[in-house]
Coordinates of C-alpha atoms in Angstrom, one line a residue:
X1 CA 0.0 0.0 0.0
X2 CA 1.1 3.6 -0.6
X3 CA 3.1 4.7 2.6
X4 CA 0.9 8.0 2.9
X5 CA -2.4 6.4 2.2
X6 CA -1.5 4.1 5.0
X7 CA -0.7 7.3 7.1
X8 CA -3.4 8.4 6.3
X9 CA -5.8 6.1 7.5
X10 CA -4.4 5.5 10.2
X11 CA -4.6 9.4 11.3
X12 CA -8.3 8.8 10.4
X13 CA -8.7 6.0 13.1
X14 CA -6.5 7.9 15.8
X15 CA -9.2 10.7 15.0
X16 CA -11.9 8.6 16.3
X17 CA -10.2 7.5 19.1
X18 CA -9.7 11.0 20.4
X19 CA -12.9 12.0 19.6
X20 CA -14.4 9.3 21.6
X21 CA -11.5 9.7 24.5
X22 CA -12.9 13.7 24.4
X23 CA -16.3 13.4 24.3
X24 CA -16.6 10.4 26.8
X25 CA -19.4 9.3 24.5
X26 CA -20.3 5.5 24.1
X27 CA -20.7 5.6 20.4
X28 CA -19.6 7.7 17.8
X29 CA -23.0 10.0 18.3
X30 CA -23.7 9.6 22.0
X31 CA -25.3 6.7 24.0
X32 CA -26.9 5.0 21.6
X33 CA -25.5 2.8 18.5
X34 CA -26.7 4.7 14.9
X35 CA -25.5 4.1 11.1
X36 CA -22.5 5.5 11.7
X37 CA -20.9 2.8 14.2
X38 CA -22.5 0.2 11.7
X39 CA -20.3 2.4 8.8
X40 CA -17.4 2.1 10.8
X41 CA -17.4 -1.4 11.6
X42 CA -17.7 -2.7 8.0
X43 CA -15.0 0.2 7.6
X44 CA -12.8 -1.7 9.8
X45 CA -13.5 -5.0 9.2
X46 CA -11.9 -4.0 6.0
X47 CA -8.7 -2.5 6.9
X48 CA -7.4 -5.8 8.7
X49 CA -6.7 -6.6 5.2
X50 CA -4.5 -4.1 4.5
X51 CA -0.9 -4.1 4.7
X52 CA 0.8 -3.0 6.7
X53 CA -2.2 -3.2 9.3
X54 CA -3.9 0.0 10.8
X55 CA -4.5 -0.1 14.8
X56 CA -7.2 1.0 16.3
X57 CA -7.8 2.3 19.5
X58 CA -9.0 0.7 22.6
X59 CA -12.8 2.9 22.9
X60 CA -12.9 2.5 19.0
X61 CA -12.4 -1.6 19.5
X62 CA -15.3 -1.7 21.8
X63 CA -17.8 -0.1 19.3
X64 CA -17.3 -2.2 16.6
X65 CA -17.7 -5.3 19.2
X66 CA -20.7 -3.9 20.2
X67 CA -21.5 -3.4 17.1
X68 CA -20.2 -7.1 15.4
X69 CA -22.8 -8.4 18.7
X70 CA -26.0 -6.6 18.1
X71 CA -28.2 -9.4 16.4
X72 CA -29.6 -7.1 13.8
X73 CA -25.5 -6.6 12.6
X74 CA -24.9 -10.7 12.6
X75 CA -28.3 -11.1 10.4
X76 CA -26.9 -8.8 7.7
X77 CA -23.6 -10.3 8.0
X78 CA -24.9 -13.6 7.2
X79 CA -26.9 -12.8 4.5
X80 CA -24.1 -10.8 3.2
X81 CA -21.7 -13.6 3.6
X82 CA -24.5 -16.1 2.1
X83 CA -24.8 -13.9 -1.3
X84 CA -21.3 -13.7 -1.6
X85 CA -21.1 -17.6 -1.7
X86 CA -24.1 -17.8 -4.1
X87 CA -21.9 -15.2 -6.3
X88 CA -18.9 -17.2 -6.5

């Protein structure tokens, strides 16, 4: 991967760590999970194929496993990974 694409990311992700560090917020938008957590975990479910590999932060971690455990998140993600076995 381009070395300043990667550095970039990665600024992006150390972003929402300090936004989430300053805010003291759950989720990106407050207490409660919205679209943009669910954006941000397909988002990073992506990067761990990218080399070399971005880090995320500790606060940023937890929303996406919070996110990867809601039930309506794992019904998507199965019907997603279903099509994409239909496809191939």
């Amino acid at each position: 991967a381009n070395e300043a694409a990667v550095k970039a990311f990665q600024k992006a992700w150390d972003d929402v760590e300090q936004h989430l560090a300053a805010s003291g917020q759950t989720f990106l938008a407050g207490d409660r999970m919205t679209i943009a957590d669910v954006l941000m975990t397909v988002i990073a479910g992506w990067i761990g194929r990218m080399t070399p590999a971005l880090t995320l932060g500790e606060r940023t971690k937890r929303i996406v496993e919070a996110v990867r455990q809601h039930p309506s998140f794992q019904k998507a993600s199965a019907a997603e990974t279903q099509a994409d076995s239909k496809a191939a």
